[in-house]
Short mmCIF file of N, CA and C in Angstrom, two decimals:
data_model
loop_
_atom_site.label_atom_id
_atom_site.label_comp_id
_atom_site.label_asym_id
_atom_site.label_seq_id
_atom_site.Cartn_x
_atom_site.Cartn_y
_atom_site.Cartn_z
N UNK A 1 -10.45 -107.27 90.47
CA UNK A 1 -9.20 -107.75 89.94
C UNK A 1 -8.15 -106.66 90.04
N UNK A 2 -6.97 -107.06 90.44
CA UNK A 2 -5.87 -106.09 90.53
C UNK A 2 -5.25 -105.91 89.16
N UNK A 3 -4.94 -104.68 88.90
CA UNK A 3 -4.23 -104.43 87.65
C UNK A 3 -2.74 -104.61 87.89
N UNK A 4 -2.14 -105.30 87.00
CA UNK A 4 -0.70 -105.48 87.11
C UNK A 4 -0.01 -104.33 86.38
N UNK A 5 0.90 -103.70 87.05
CA UNK A 5 1.64 -102.63 86.41
C UNK A 5 2.92 -103.23 85.85
N UNK A 6 3.17 -102.92 84.62
CA UNK A 6 4.40 -103.48 84.04
C UNK A 6 5.62 -102.91 84.74
N UNK A 7 6.59 -103.76 84.95
CA UNK A 7 7.83 -103.29 85.58
C UNK A 7 8.65 -102.54 84.54
N UNK A 8 9.11 -101.41 84.92
CA UNK A 8 9.91 -100.59 84.02
C UNK A 8 11.37 -101.03 84.08
N UNK A 9 12.02 -101.07 82.94
CA UNK A 9 13.43 -101.46 82.99
C UNK A 9 14.24 -100.37 83.69
N UNK A 10 15.29 -100.81 84.33
CA UNK A 10 16.16 -99.85 85.03
C UNK A 10 16.81 -98.94 84.00
N UNK A 11 16.93 -97.67 84.32
CA UNK A 11 17.57 -96.76 83.35
C UNK A 11 19.02 -97.18 83.11
N UNK A 12 19.40 -97.13 81.85
CA UNK A 12 20.77 -97.52 81.51
C UNK A 12 21.72 -96.39 81.89
N UNK A 13 22.80 -96.78 82.48
CA UNK A 13 23.82 -95.78 82.82
C UNK A 13 24.97 -95.93 81.85
N UNK A 14 25.56 -94.83 81.53
CA UNK A 14 26.68 -94.83 80.59
C UNK A 14 27.93 -95.34 81.31
N UNK A 15 28.57 -96.30 80.69
CA UNK A 15 29.80 -96.82 81.28
C UNK A 15 30.94 -95.84 81.04
N UNK A 16 31.83 -95.76 81.96
CA UNK A 16 33.00 -94.89 81.83
C UNK A 16 34.25 -95.76 81.95
N UNK A 17 35.23 -95.44 81.10
CA UNK A 17 36.45 -96.25 81.07
C UNK A 17 37.65 -95.36 81.34
N UNK A 18 38.59 -95.88 82.09
CA UNK A 18 39.79 -95.11 82.41
C UNK A 18 40.71 -95.06 81.19
N UNK A 19 41.56 -94.05 81.10
CA UNK A 19 42.54 -94.00 80.00
C UNK A 19 43.43 -95.24 79.96
N UNK A 20 43.74 -95.78 81.13
CA UNK A 20 44.58 -96.99 81.18
C UNK A 20 43.87 -98.18 80.54
N UNK A 21 42.57 -98.32 80.83
CA UNK A 21 41.78 -99.40 80.23
C UNK A 21 41.71 -99.24 78.72
N UNK A 22 41.46 -98.00 78.26
CA UNK A 22 41.39 -97.74 76.83
C UNK A 22 42.71 -98.09 76.16
N UNK A 23 43.83 -97.69 76.79
CA UNK A 23 45.14 -97.98 76.22
C UNK A 23 45.37 -99.48 76.15
N UNK A 24 44.94 -100.21 77.19
CA UNK A 24 45.11 -101.67 77.20
C UNK A 24 44.31 -102.30 76.06
N UNK A 25 43.09 -101.84 75.85
CA UNK A 25 42.24 -102.38 74.79
C UNK A 25 42.85 -102.08 73.42
N UNK A 26 43.31 -100.84 73.22
CA UNK A 26 43.89 -100.48 71.93
C UNK A 26 45.18 -101.25 71.67
N UNK A 27 45.93 -101.51 72.72
CA UNK A 27 47.15 -102.31 72.57
C UNK A 27 46.79 -103.74 72.15
N UNK A 28 45.72 -104.26 72.74
CA UNK A 28 45.27 -105.62 72.38
C UNK A 28 44.84 -105.67 70.91
N UNK A 29 44.27 -104.58 70.40
CA UNK A 29 43.84 -104.54 69.00
C UNK A 29 45.02 -104.61 68.04
N UNK A 30 46.19 -104.12 68.48
CA UNK A 30 47.37 -104.09 67.62
C UNK A 30 48.16 -105.40 67.62
N UNK A 31 47.86 -106.28 68.55
CA UNK A 31 48.60 -107.53 68.64
C UNK A 31 48.30 -108.41 67.43
N UNK A 32 49.32 -109.14 66.96
CA UNK A 32 49.11 -110.01 65.79
C UNK A 32 48.00 -111.02 66.05
N UNK A 33 47.15 -111.18 65.06
CA UNK A 33 46.07 -112.16 65.17
C UNK A 33 44.79 -111.59 65.78
N UNK A 34 44.85 -110.38 66.34
CA UNK A 34 43.66 -109.77 66.92
C UNK A 34 43.04 -108.78 65.95
N UNK A 35 41.74 -108.65 66.02
CA UNK A 35 41.04 -107.65 65.22
C UNK A 35 40.26 -106.76 66.18
N UNK A 36 39.89 -105.58 65.70
CA UNK A 36 39.10 -104.67 66.52
C UNK A 36 37.79 -105.35 66.91
N UNK A 37 37.15 -105.99 65.95
CA UNK A 37 35.88 -106.65 66.22
C UNK A 37 36.04 -107.76 67.27
N UNK A 38 37.11 -108.53 67.15
CA UNK A 38 37.34 -109.62 68.09
C UNK A 38 37.60 -109.13 69.50
N UNK A 39 38.41 -108.08 69.62
CA UNK A 39 38.70 -107.52 70.94
C UNK A 39 37.44 -106.90 71.53
N UNK A 40 36.68 -106.19 70.70
CA UNK A 40 35.43 -105.59 71.18
C UNK A 40 34.48 -106.66 71.70
N UNK A 41 34.35 -107.76 70.99
CA UNK A 41 33.46 -108.84 71.41
C UNK A 41 33.96 -109.47 72.71
N UNK A 42 35.27 -109.64 72.82
CA UNK A 42 35.85 -110.26 74.02
C UNK A 42 35.55 -109.43 75.28
N UNK A 43 35.60 -108.10 75.15
CA UNK A 43 35.39 -107.22 76.30
C UNK A 43 33.97 -106.64 76.35
N UNK A 44 33.06 -107.17 75.51
CA UNK A 44 31.67 -106.74 75.49
C UNK A 44 31.57 -105.24 75.21
N UNK A 45 32.29 -104.80 74.18
CA UNK A 45 32.28 -103.40 73.77
C UNK A 45 31.83 -103.33 72.31
N UNK A 46 31.45 -102.16 71.89
CA UNK A 46 31.08 -101.94 70.50
C UNK A 46 32.34 -101.61 69.71
N UNK A 47 32.50 -102.23 68.57
CA UNK A 47 33.71 -102.00 67.75
C UNK A 47 33.83 -100.53 67.34
N UNK A 48 32.69 -99.86 67.10
CA UNK A 48 32.75 -98.45 66.75
C UNK A 48 33.35 -97.61 67.88
N UNK A 49 33.13 -98.02 69.12
CA UNK A 49 33.71 -97.32 70.25
C UNK A 49 35.23 -97.43 70.23
N UNK A 50 35.72 -98.62 69.88
CA UNK A 50 37.18 -98.81 69.81
C UNK A 50 37.78 -97.97 68.70
N UNK A 51 37.10 -97.87 67.58
CA UNK A 51 37.58 -97.02 66.49
C UNK A 51 37.61 -95.55 66.94
N UNK A 52 36.60 -95.14 67.70
CA UNK A 52 36.56 -93.77 68.23
C UNK A 52 37.74 -93.54 69.17
N UNK A 53 38.00 -94.49 70.06
CA UNK A 53 39.13 -94.36 70.98
C UNK A 53 40.44 -94.25 70.21
N UNK A 54 40.57 -95.05 69.15
CA UNK A 54 41.80 -95.03 68.36
C UNK A 54 42.01 -93.65 67.73
N UNK A 55 40.94 -93.09 67.18
CA UNK A 55 41.04 -91.74 66.59
C UNK A 55 41.42 -90.71 67.66
N UNK A 56 40.84 -90.84 68.84
CA UNK A 56 41.14 -89.90 69.91
C UNK A 56 42.60 -90.00 70.34
N UNK A 57 43.11 -91.21 70.49
CA UNK A 57 44.49 -91.39 70.92
C UNK A 57 45.48 -90.93 69.85
N UNK A 58 45.11 -91.08 68.58
CA UNK A 58 46.00 -90.63 67.50
C UNK A 58 46.09 -89.12 67.44
N UNK A 59 45.01 -88.43 67.82
CA UNK A 59 45.00 -86.97 67.76
C UNK A 59 45.70 -86.33 68.94
N UNK A 60 45.75 -87.03 70.07
CA UNK A 60 46.38 -86.46 71.26
C UNK A 60 47.90 -86.48 71.09
N UNK A 61 48.55 -85.37 71.43
CA UNK A 61 50.01 -85.36 71.34
C UNK A 61 50.60 -86.27 72.42
N UNK A 62 51.73 -86.82 72.10
CA UNK A 62 52.42 -87.68 73.07
C UNK A 62 52.84 -86.85 74.27
N UNK A 63 52.63 -87.38 75.47
CA UNK A 63 52.98 -86.63 76.66
C UNK A 63 54.24 -87.16 77.33
N UNK A 64 54.74 -88.27 76.85
CA UNK A 64 55.97 -88.83 77.42
C UNK A 64 57.16 -88.29 76.65
N UNK A 65 58.01 -87.58 77.34
CA UNK A 65 59.19 -87.01 76.71
C UNK A 65 60.43 -87.63 77.31
N UNK A 66 61.40 -87.84 76.46
CA UNK A 66 62.68 -88.35 76.92
C UNK A 66 63.70 -87.25 76.67
N UNK A 67 64.33 -86.73 77.72
CA UNK A 67 65.31 -85.67 77.49
C UNK A 67 66.54 -86.22 76.79
N UNK A 68 66.99 -85.53 75.78
CA UNK A 68 68.17 -85.93 75.04
C UNK A 68 69.22 -84.84 75.11
N UNK A 69 70.45 -85.24 75.18
CA UNK A 69 71.55 -84.30 75.16
C UNK A 69 72.12 -84.28 73.76
N UNK A 70 72.17 -83.11 73.16
CA UNK A 70 72.71 -82.99 71.81
C UNK A 70 74.20 -82.68 71.92
N UNK A 71 74.98 -83.51 71.27
CA UNK A 71 76.42 -83.31 71.29
C UNK A 71 76.92 -83.17 69.87
N UNK A 72 78.13 -82.76 69.73
CA UNK A 72 78.72 -82.65 68.40
C UNK A 72 78.98 -84.06 67.88
N UNK A 73 78.91 -84.26 66.58
CA UNK A 73 79.13 -85.60 66.04
C UNK A 73 80.54 -86.11 66.35
N UNK A 74 80.63 -87.40 66.57
CA UNK A 74 81.93 -88.00 66.84
C UNK A 74 82.78 -88.10 65.57
N UNK A 75 82.11 -88.15 64.43
CA UNK A 75 82.82 -88.29 63.16
C UNK A 75 82.78 -86.95 62.45
N UNK A 76 83.90 -86.51 61.99
CA UNK A 76 83.96 -85.27 61.24
C UNK A 76 83.51 -85.56 59.82
N UNK A 77 82.38 -84.97 59.42
CA UNK A 77 81.82 -85.25 58.09
C UNK A 77 82.70 -84.73 56.97
N UNK A 78 83.59 -83.82 57.26
CA UNK A 78 84.45 -83.30 56.19
C UNK A 78 85.37 -84.39 55.65
N UNK A 79 85.63 -85.37 56.48
CA UNK A 79 86.50 -86.46 56.05
C UNK A 79 85.70 -87.63 55.45
N UNK A 80 84.37 -87.55 55.45
CA UNK A 80 83.53 -88.63 54.97
C UNK A 80 83.06 -88.35 53.54
N UNK A 81 82.88 -89.40 52.78
CA UNK A 81 82.35 -89.27 51.43
C UNK A 81 81.16 -90.22 51.26
N UNK A 82 80.30 -89.85 50.33
CA UNK A 82 79.16 -90.68 49.98
C UNK A 82 79.45 -91.28 48.61
N UNK A 83 79.25 -92.57 48.49
CA UNK A 83 79.50 -93.26 47.22
C UNK A 83 78.23 -93.22 46.39
N UNK A 84 78.30 -92.66 45.20
CA UNK A 84 77.17 -92.57 44.28
C UNK A 84 77.51 -93.38 43.05
N UNK A 85 76.67 -94.39 42.77
CA UNK A 85 76.88 -95.22 41.59
C UNK A 85 75.86 -94.83 40.54
N UNK A 86 76.32 -94.43 39.38
CA UNK A 86 75.46 -94.04 38.28
C UNK A 86 75.08 -95.28 37.46
N UNK A 87 73.95 -95.22 36.75
CA UNK A 87 73.51 -96.38 35.96
C UNK A 87 74.54 -96.84 34.93
N UNK A 88 75.40 -95.95 34.45
CA UNK A 88 76.39 -96.34 33.44
C UNK A 88 77.63 -96.98 34.07
N UNK A 89 77.62 -97.16 35.40
CA UNK A 89 78.75 -97.81 36.06
C UNK A 89 79.75 -96.84 36.68
N UNK A 90 79.61 -95.56 36.43
CA UNK A 90 80.51 -94.57 36.99
C UNK A 90 80.26 -94.47 38.50
N UNK A 91 81.35 -94.42 39.27
CA UNK A 91 81.25 -94.30 40.72
C UNK A 91 81.83 -92.94 41.11
N UNK A 92 81.07 -92.19 41.90
CA UNK A 92 81.48 -90.87 42.37
C UNK A 92 81.55 -90.91 43.88
N UNK A 93 82.60 -90.34 44.43
CA UNK A 93 82.72 -90.18 45.88
C UNK A 93 82.51 -88.70 46.17
N UNK A 94 81.36 -88.36 46.78
CA UNK A 94 80.98 -86.97 47.02
C UNK A 94 81.19 -86.65 48.50
N UNK A 95 81.72 -85.46 48.82
CA UNK A 95 81.91 -85.09 50.23
C UNK A 95 80.57 -85.07 50.98
N UNK A 96 80.51 -85.72 52.12
CA UNK A 96 79.27 -85.84 52.88
C UNK A 96 78.77 -84.49 53.38
N UNK A 97 79.68 -83.58 53.69
CA UNK A 97 79.24 -82.29 54.20
C UNK A 97 78.66 -81.39 53.10
N UNK A 98 78.77 -81.81 51.83
CA UNK A 98 78.21 -81.05 50.71
C UNK A 98 77.24 -81.91 49.89
N UNK A 99 76.56 -82.84 50.55
CA UNK A 99 75.73 -83.80 49.86
C UNK A 99 74.55 -83.15 49.14
N UNK A 100 74.02 -82.04 49.67
CA UNK A 100 72.88 -81.38 49.02
C UNK A 100 73.26 -80.84 47.65
N UNK A 101 74.52 -80.49 47.44
CA UNK A 101 74.97 -80.01 46.14
C UNK A 101 74.95 -81.12 45.09
N UNK A 102 75.02 -82.34 45.54
CA UNK A 102 75.04 -83.47 44.59
C UNK A 102 73.70 -83.63 43.88
N UNK A 103 72.61 -83.17 44.50
CA UNK A 103 71.28 -83.32 43.90
C UNK A 103 71.22 -82.58 42.56
N UNK A 104 71.64 -81.31 42.57
CA UNK A 104 71.62 -80.54 41.33
C UNK A 104 72.57 -81.15 40.30
N UNK A 105 73.71 -81.60 40.73
CA UNK A 105 74.69 -82.19 39.83
C UNK A 105 74.13 -83.47 39.19
N UNK A 106 73.44 -84.28 40.00
CA UNK A 106 72.85 -85.54 39.47
C UNK A 106 71.75 -85.23 38.45
N UNK A 107 70.97 -84.18 38.69
CA UNK A 107 69.92 -83.81 37.74
C UNK A 107 70.54 -83.43 36.39
N UNK A 108 71.64 -82.72 36.42
CA UNK A 108 72.33 -82.32 35.20
C UNK A 108 72.88 -83.55 34.49
N UNK A 109 73.40 -84.50 35.24
CA UNK A 109 73.99 -85.71 34.67
C UNK A 109 72.91 -86.56 33.97
N UNK A 110 71.71 -86.56 34.48
CA UNK A 110 70.65 -87.39 33.91
C UNK A 110 70.02 -86.79 32.66
N UNK A 111 70.17 -85.47 32.47
CA UNK A 111 69.54 -84.85 31.29
C UNK A 111 70.42 -84.90 30.09
#
């Protein structure tokens, strides 16, 4: 009698995913009505893997930069005032360029 040798299962290979695929999956997780578990099931992935990807993407600094030109403000703040309404009905117009000084003044008014 011949002995039958059991067939060995093929070794599992680790799947690799591109950053673009990961970003697409994470974007799908954020869409209204979708859950991490639902997206994972749809793409035959483990939900824990998606949570890991999310943590990784949150820790990576953004690499897309938009150059901005800083210019002087169009409005001169010296001519602007901030309207402060106190609980007792008093209205104060405070110069916008000195707004930080109003904090100490308001603390004194409340005590």
